[in-house]
Short mmCIF file of C-alpha atoms and ligand atoms in Angstrom, two decimals:
data_model
loop_
_atom_site.label_atom_id
_atom_site.label_comp_id
_atom_site.label_asym_id
_atom_site.label_seq_id
_atom_site.Cartn_x
_atom_site.Cartn_y
_atom_site.Cartn_z
CA MET U 1 15.57 4.82 -3.78
CA LYS U 2 15.55 2.01 -5.63
CA ASN U 3 12.16 0.54 -5.84
CA TYR U 4 8.79 1.66 -3.83
CA LEU U 5 7.38 -1.51 -2.13
CA LYS U 6 5.77 -0.35 1.24
CA THR U 7 5.81 2.98 3.07
CA SER U 8 9.13 2.24 5.26
CA ASP U 9 11.00 2.31 2.64
CA LEU U 10 11.18 5.74 3.13
CA ASP U 11 11.63 7.46 6.42
CA ARG U 12 9.76 10.14 8.37
CA VAL U 13 12.35 13.48 6.52
CA GLU U 14 11.81 11.79 3.19
CA MET U 15 8.31 11.15 3.42
CA ASP U 16 7.48 14.72 4.53
CA LYS U 17 9.39 15.83 1.18
CA LEU U 18 6.72 13.31 -0.87
CA ILE U 19 3.80 14.85 0.51
CA GLU U 20 5.33 18.69 0.83
CA SER U 21 6.28 17.63 -3.87
CA ALA U 22 2.45 15.88 -3.78
CA MET U 23 1.24 19.43 -2.80
CA GLN U 24 3.22 21.20 -4.80
CA PHE U 25 1.81 19.25 -7.96
CA LYS U 26 -1.95 19.69 -6.41
CA ALA U 27 -1.09 23.58 -6.17
CA GLY U 28 0.17 23.88 -9.97
CA VAL U 29 3.13 25.02 -8.74
CA ARG U 30 5.33 21.96 -10.00
CA ALA U 31 4.88 21.54 -14.21
CA ASP U 32 8.26 19.65 -14.82
CA LYS U 33 8.20 16.87 -16.77
CA PRO U 34 10.92 14.17 -15.80
CA LEU U 35 9.28 11.71 -17.48
CA ALA U 36 9.77 13.22 -20.98
CA GLY U 37 10.57 10.17 -23.58
CA LYS U 38 10.37 8.13 -21.35
CA SER U 39 7.59 5.11 -20.89
CA ILE U 40 6.11 3.28 -17.32
CA ALA U 41 4.84 -0.57 -17.76
CA LEU U 42 1.78 -0.90 -15.38
CA VAL U 43 0.72 -4.28 -14.78
CA PHE U 44 -2.62 -5.02 -13.15
CA PHE U 45 -3.03 -8.84 -12.84
CA ASN U 46 -6.58 -7.15 -10.88
CA PRO U 47 -9.14 -4.60 -11.59
CA SER U 48 -8.56 -1.14 -10.20
CA LEU U 49 -10.34 2.46 -10.86
CA ARG U 50 -8.33 4.64 -8.99
CA THR U 51 -4.61 3.56 -9.69
CA ARG U 52 -5.02 2.49 -13.29
CA ALA U 53 -6.11 6.21 -14.15
CA SER U 54 -4.27 8.17 -11.57
CA MET U 55 -1.14 6.30 -12.62
CA GLN U 56 -1.96 6.66 -16.64
CA VAL U 57 -3.09 10.20 -16.10
CA GLY U 58 -0.14 11.12 -13.78
CA ILE U 59 2.40 9.88 -16.50
CA TYR U 60 0.49 11.90 -18.74
CA GLU U 61 1.36 15.08 -16.98
CA LEU U 62 4.88 13.88 -16.36
CA GLY U 63 5.24 14.06 -19.53
CA GLY U 64 5.66 10.35 -20.20
CA ASN U 65 3.52 7.45 -21.26
CA ALA U 66 1.74 4.74 -19.53
CA VAL U 67 2.00 0.53 -20.60
CA ILE U 68 -0.46 -0.71 -19.27
CA LEU U 69 -0.21 -4.34 -19.21
CA GLU U 70 -3.10 -7.06 -17.61
CA PRO U 71 -1.45 -10.65 -17.84
CA GLY U 72 -3.90 -13.53 -18.19
CA GLY U 73 -6.31 -11.01 -20.42
CA SER U 74 -4.89 -8.42 -22.57
CA SER U 75 -1.27 -10.11 -22.22
CA TRP U 76 0.07 -13.41 -21.31
CA THR U 77 -0.47 -15.51 -18.32
CA LEU U 78 2.52 -15.11 -16.29
CA GLU U 79 4.52 -17.77 -13.90
CA HIS U 80 6.38 -16.20 -10.95
CA ARG U 81 8.17 -19.42 -8.91
CA ASP U 82 11.27 -20.14 -9.97
CA GLY U 83 12.69 -23.60 -11.23
CA VAL U 84 8.89 -24.44 -12.55
CA VAL U 85 7.65 -27.14 -15.24
CA MET U 86 5.76 -24.81 -16.98
CA ASP U 87 3.15 -27.25 -19.01
CA GLY U 88 0.12 -25.86 -16.88
CA ASN U 89 -1.81 -22.95 -17.91
CA LYS U 90 1.28 -20.18 -17.10
CA THR U 91 2.57 -19.21 -20.42
CA GLU U 92 5.54 -16.65 -19.90
CA HIS U 93 7.86 -16.69 -17.26
CA LEU U 94 8.09 -13.26 -15.35
CA ALA U 95 11.75 -13.73 -15.50
CA GLU U 96 11.64 -12.75 -19.80
CA PHE U 97 8.08 -10.75 -19.11
CA VAL U 98 10.49 -7.93 -17.06
CA HIS U 99 13.62 -8.61 -18.98
CA VAL U 100 11.90 -7.90 -21.97
CA LEU U 101 9.54 -4.95 -20.98
CA GLU U 102 12.42 -3.06 -19.22
CA ARG U 103 13.72 -2.49 -22.90
CA TYR U 104 10.95 -0.60 -23.95
CA VAL U 105 10.33 1.38 -19.86
CA SER U 106 11.97 3.07 -17.31
CA ALA U 107 9.99 1.83 -14.34
CA ILE U 108 7.45 -0.71 -13.70
CA GLY U 109 4.19 -0.20 -11.79
CA VAL U 110 2.71 -3.92 -10.17
CA ARG U 111 -0.90 -4.25 -8.81
CA THR U 112 -0.90 -8.31 -7.64
CA PHE U 113 -3.56 -8.68 -4.71
CA ALA U 114 -3.87 -11.74 -2.29
CA GLU U 115 -5.23 -14.51 -3.14
CA LEU U 116 -6.26 -15.52 0.47
CA LYS U 117 -5.84 -19.31 -0.16
CA ASP U 118 -2.08 -19.86 1.52
CA TRP U 119 -1.34 -16.95 4.73
CA GLU U 120 2.16 -18.63 5.01
CA THR U 121 3.13 -17.89 1.10
CA GLU U 122 1.06 -14.59 0.29
CA ARG U 123 2.23 -12.51 3.75
CA THR U 124 5.38 -12.75 2.05
CA ASP U 125 4.44 -10.95 -1.60
CA PRO U 126 6.03 -13.33 -3.70
CA ILE U 127 4.82 -11.96 -6.87
CA LEU U 128 5.76 -8.21 -6.05
CA ASN U 129 9.31 -9.73 -4.97
CA ALA U 130 9.77 -11.88 -8.23
CA PHE U 131 9.49 -8.77 -9.85
CA LYS U 132 11.97 -6.70 -7.50
CA LYS U 133 14.37 -9.59 -8.08
CA TYR U 134 14.31 -9.50 -11.54
CA ALA U 135 13.86 -6.00 -12.96
CA THR U 136 17.21 -3.44 -12.84
CA VAL U 137 14.39 -0.75 -13.74
CA PRO U 138 12.30 0.65 -10.33
CA VAL U 139 9.15 -1.12 -9.13
CA ILE U 140 6.58 0.06 -8.04
CA ASN U 141 4.03 -1.58 -5.65
CA LEU U 142 0.43 -0.41 -6.99
CA GLU U 143 -0.96 -2.42 -4.45
CA SER U 144 0.24 -6.35 -3.20
CA ALA U 145 -0.87 -8.76 -0.85
CA MET U 146 0.58 -7.13 1.72
CA HIS U 147 1.59 -3.57 1.53
CA HIS U 148 -0.75 -0.51 -0.82
CA PRO U 149 1.94 2.28 -0.43
CA CYS U 150 0.57 4.70 -2.75
CA GLN U 151 -3.03 4.64 -1.38
CA SER U 152 -1.28 5.58 2.41
CA MET U 153 0.51 8.81 1.06
CA ALA U 154 -2.26 9.89 -0.30
CA ASP U 155 -4.17 8.91 2.56
CA MET U 156 -1.13 10.94 5.24
CA MET U 157 -1.63 13.64 2.71
CA THR U 158 -5.42 14.01 2.97
CA ILE U 159 -5.36 13.81 6.97
CA ARG U 160 -2.02 16.72 6.83
CA GLU U 161 -3.82 18.73 4.03
CA THR U 162 -7.34 18.55 6.07
CA LEU U 163 -5.97 18.63 9.45
CA GLY U 164 -2.83 20.04 9.68
CA PRO U 165 0.93 18.71 10.07
CA ALA U 166 0.41 17.85 13.92
CA LYS U 167 -0.04 14.25 15.32
CA LYS U 168 -3.76 13.11 15.27
CA LYS U 169 -5.91 10.20 17.21
CA VAL U 170 -6.49 7.88 14.61
CA LEU U 171 -8.83 4.97 14.39
CA LEU U 172 -8.43 2.35 11.57
CA THR U 173 -10.97 -0.03 12.03
CA TRP U 174 -12.52 -3.40 10.61
CA ALA U 175 -16.28 -3.18 8.87
CA TRP U 176 -17.86 -5.90 8.39
CA HIS U 177 -18.20 -7.12 4.22
CA PRO U 178 -20.07 -10.17 2.47
CA LYS U 179 -16.95 -11.80 1.35
CA PRO U 180 -12.77 -11.23 3.36
CA LEU U 181 -10.72 -8.81 1.62
CA PRO U 182 -7.14 -8.81 1.38
CA MET U 183 -5.19 -6.76 4.39
CA ALA U 184 -2.55 -4.64 2.09
CA VAL U 185 -4.90 -1.27 3.12
CA PRO U 186 -4.74 -1.51 7.14
CA ASN U 187 -1.43 -3.31 6.78
CA SER U 188 0.09 0.30 4.92
CA PHE U 189 -2.05 2.65 6.72
CA ALA U 190 -1.56 1.55 10.04
CA LEU U 191 2.42 1.50 9.21
CA ALA U 192 2.50 4.77 7.69
CA SER U 193 0.57 6.77 10.62
CA ALA U 194 3.05 5.08 12.76
CA GLN U 195 5.54 6.69 10.78
CA PHE U 196 4.15 9.85 10.74
CA GLY U 197 3.62 9.62 14.60
CA HIS U 198 -0.14 9.89 15.20
CA ASP U 199 -1.71 8.56 17.44
CA LEU U 200 -3.02 4.76 16.55
CA ARG U 201 -6.30 2.68 17.71
CA ILE U 202 -6.76 -0.40 16.22
CA ALA U 203 -10.53 -1.97 16.22
CA HIS U 204 -11.09 -5.94 15.09
CA PRO U 205 -13.29 -8.10 16.41
CA PRO U 206 -11.25 -10.96 17.41
CA GLY U 207 -9.72 -13.48 14.73
CA TYR U 208 -9.17 -10.07 12.33
CA GLU U 209 -5.61 -10.08 13.65
CA LEU U 210 -2.96 -8.02 11.65
CA ASP U 211 0.18 -10.37 10.86
CA GLU U 212 2.29 -10.33 14.46
CA GLU U 213 5.56 -9.22 12.55
CA LEU U 214 3.86 -5.99 10.95
CA ILE U 215 2.62 -5.39 14.07
CA ALA U 216 5.96 -5.26 15.78
CA GLU U 217 7.20 -2.82 13.18
CA ILE U 218 4.08 -0.29 13.45
CA GLU U 219 5.15 -0.10 17.09
CA ARG U 220 8.82 -0.08 16.63
CA GLN U 221 8.08 2.79 14.13
CA ALA U 222 4.98 4.39 16.37
CA ALA U 223 7.66 4.60 19.36
CA ALA U 224 10.49 6.36 17.43
CA ASN U 225 8.32 9.09 15.74
CA GLY U 226 6.14 10.29 18.78
CA GLY U 227 3.23 8.14 18.21
CA SER U 228 1.81 5.25 20.28
CA VAL U 229 -0.68 2.37 19.02
CA GLU U 230 -3.18 0.25 20.69
CA PHE U 231 -5.36 -2.45 19.84
CA THR U 232 -9.16 -2.79 20.72
CA SER U 233 -11.88 -5.24 19.77
CA ASP U 234 -15.08 -3.51 21.74
CA VAL U 235 -16.56 -0.89 18.82
CA HIS U 236 -18.31 0.71 21.01
CA THR U 237 -15.30 2.53 22.32
CA ALA U 238 -12.95 2.52 19.95
CA PHE U 239 -14.42 5.61 18.12
CA ASP U 240 -14.41 7.61 21.30
CA GLY U 241 -12.01 11.19 21.11
CA VAL U 242 -10.46 10.12 17.35
CA GLU U 243 -9.86 12.60 14.74
CA VAL U 244 -9.92 10.26 12.24
CA VAL U 245 -11.73 7.46 11.22
CA TYR U 246 -10.21 5.09 8.42
CA ALA U 247 -12.68 2.34 7.62
CA LYS U 248 -11.48 -1.24 5.51
CA SER U 249 -12.71 -4.59 5.72
CA TRP U 250 -9.81 -7.52 5.64
CA GLY U 251 -10.09 -11.37 5.58
CA GLY U 252 -8.42 -12.95 9.11
CA LYS U 253 -5.01 -14.80 8.27
CA GLN U 254 -6.28 -18.16 9.75
CA PHE U 255 -9.29 -18.39 7.73
CA TYR U 256 -6.73 -17.99 3.97
CA GLY U 257 -7.77 -21.18 1.75
CA ASP U 258 -10.80 -21.15 4.13
CA THR U 259 -12.88 -18.20 2.55
CA ASP U 260 -16.70 -19.65 3.72
CA LYS U 261 -15.43 -20.60 7.55
CA ASP U 262 -14.58 -16.69 7.48
CA ILE U 263 -17.93 -15.82 6.39
CA GLU U 264 -19.33 -18.22 9.11
CA HIS U 265 -17.23 -16.36 11.67
CA ARG U 266 -17.74 -13.01 10.52
CA ALA U 267 -21.52 -13.25 10.08
CA ALA U 268 -22.22 -11.84 13.37
CA LEU U 269 -20.55 -8.96 13.45
CA ARG U 270 -22.15 -7.20 10.68
CA ASN U 271 -24.40 -5.10 12.76
CA ASP U 272 -21.72 -3.75 15.27
CA TRP U 273 -18.97 -3.49 12.67
CA ILE U 274 -20.56 -0.95 10.26
CA VAL U 275 -18.98 3.24 10.57
CA ASP U 276 -22.37 5.24 11.48
CA GLU U 277 -24.21 8.37 12.97
CA ALA U 278 -24.03 6.96 16.19
CA LYS U 279 -20.37 6.02 16.07
CA MET U 280 -19.11 8.94 14.11
CA ALA U 281 -21.19 11.33 17.62
CA LYS U 282 -18.67 9.46 19.39
CA THR U 283 -15.49 11.16 17.86
CA ASP U 284 -13.62 14.41 18.45
CA ASN U 285 -15.51 15.90 14.82
CA ALA U 286 -13.26 13.17 12.94
CA ILE U 287 -13.06 13.06 9.13
CA PHE U 288 -14.32 9.94 7.66
CA MET U 289 -11.76 8.24 5.51
CA HIS U 290 -11.97 4.90 3.21
CA CYS U 291 -9.79 4.32 -0.02
CA LEU U 292 -12.58 2.92 -2.16
CA PRO U 293 -14.24 1.60 -3.84
CA VAL U 294 -16.56 1.12 -0.80
CA ARG U 295 -19.93 -0.69 -0.03
CA ARG U 296 -22.34 1.87 0.61
CA ASN U 297 -24.21 0.87 3.96
CA VAL U 298 -22.34 -2.36 4.50
CA ILE U 299 -18.98 -0.59 5.74
CA VAL U 300 -20.40 2.74 5.80
CA THR U 301 -23.35 4.57 6.35
CA ASP U 302 -24.73 6.90 3.35
CA GLY U 303 -25.36 9.53 5.94
CA VAL U 304 -21.58 9.66 6.73
CA ILE U 305 -20.07 9.37 3.44
CA ASP U 306 -22.30 11.59 1.90
CA SER U 307 -21.61 13.94 5.14
CA PRO U 308 -19.17 17.31 4.85
CA ARG U 309 -16.70 15.02 7.27
CA SER U 310 -16.09 12.43 4.97
CA VAL U 311 -12.54 12.98 2.51
CA VAL U 312 -13.38 9.69 0.12
CA ILE U 313 -13.05 11.86 -2.75
CA ASP U 314 -9.68 13.91 -1.82
CA GLU U 315 -8.24 10.64 -0.95
CA ALA U 316 -8.65 9.52 -4.20
CA GLU U 317 -7.77 13.21 -6.14
CA ASN U 318 -4.50 12.58 -3.41
CA ARG U 319 -3.51 9.67 -5.24
CA LEU U 320 -2.53 11.39 -8.18
CA HIS U 321 -0.80 14.11 -6.71
CA ILE U 322 1.42 11.34 -4.95
CA GLN U 323 2.09 8.99 -7.66
CA LYS U 324 3.28 12.10 -9.47
CA ALA U 325 5.98 12.74 -6.18
CA ILE U 326 6.94 9.38 -6.20
CA MET U 327 7.17 9.27 -9.90
CA THR U 328 9.43 12.15 -9.95
CA LYS U 329 11.38 11.16 -7.02
CA LEU U 330 12.24 7.51 -8.50
CA ILE U 331 12.96 8.01 -12.13
N1 CP G 1 -7.93 2.47 -3.41
C1 CP G 1 -7.70 1.78 -5.02
O1 CP G 1 -6.46 1.24 -5.18
O2 CP G 1 -8.85 1.72 -5.86
P1 CP G 1 -8.89 1.05 -7.04
O3 CP G 1 -8.73 -0.80 -6.48
O4 CP G 1 -10.13 1.43 -7.57
O5 CP G 1 -7.61 1.26 -7.66
#
């Protein structure tokens, strides 16, 4: 594994080993320092609490040093496209940025969200792939336009430590949010669930379908790993009998470039597409999951997120342990 860009960069056996390694870090059994004397760059084009703090702490705990860079903020604005006449507002090209940085560091973590402007371009993860193209050191995806593998591996670890290793009935449900959001988290959660052979139900209203190529990959992975995938747009039956509820809002890909149209499309969905106590009562005593940050009483009611079945803080903690396992494997 040279880079870690999506969960399917590893197969099921390797993913199991990664979770075992993360659980050893969590239990305090492992205290090795594979990053001793090394630095890792963390490049944030977008805000973060969990990813930034857990990576910085994880690198420290592995004996290394984190170099945090914010293009357009505390470091120069970056151009990632090839052959561009750079007479606009971008100061440095990613080629030089990466080649300079890798003289100092042993890996580069990158956070670069979808801008929700141009679906056909953004679905190809252009900025993350430019890092991959130029870097000779490992690149770690800290959430791109299409994938958030560190989050999803922490989610899979959380399901395993809470409910055990057997496959589970897992619901990924769209939720109403006042504005469209990127779809990296639902993409990666669905893909990872399929790779772990869970029985996955994906619930969303019409207009919020995931990427077709990714759905085909999710269906392939589910079939190969003994799981299943089903889709529903009926929020009233979606929760029936599931053991895991994973809530996330995302934007409709046909609305990329027209935020107002997405907001108009979703206006009628607000009352139904929220995770509340009545929906959780239809489940098989499901745990509630969300990657955070979450808008209380918009995505999920206080009663659900504050209940004993909510594992959102465990998910956030597990980011630290799984990322230590990922960095140990990569570097
Ligand atoms: N879940 C997650 O990635 O959180 P941050 O955006 O705060 O890093």
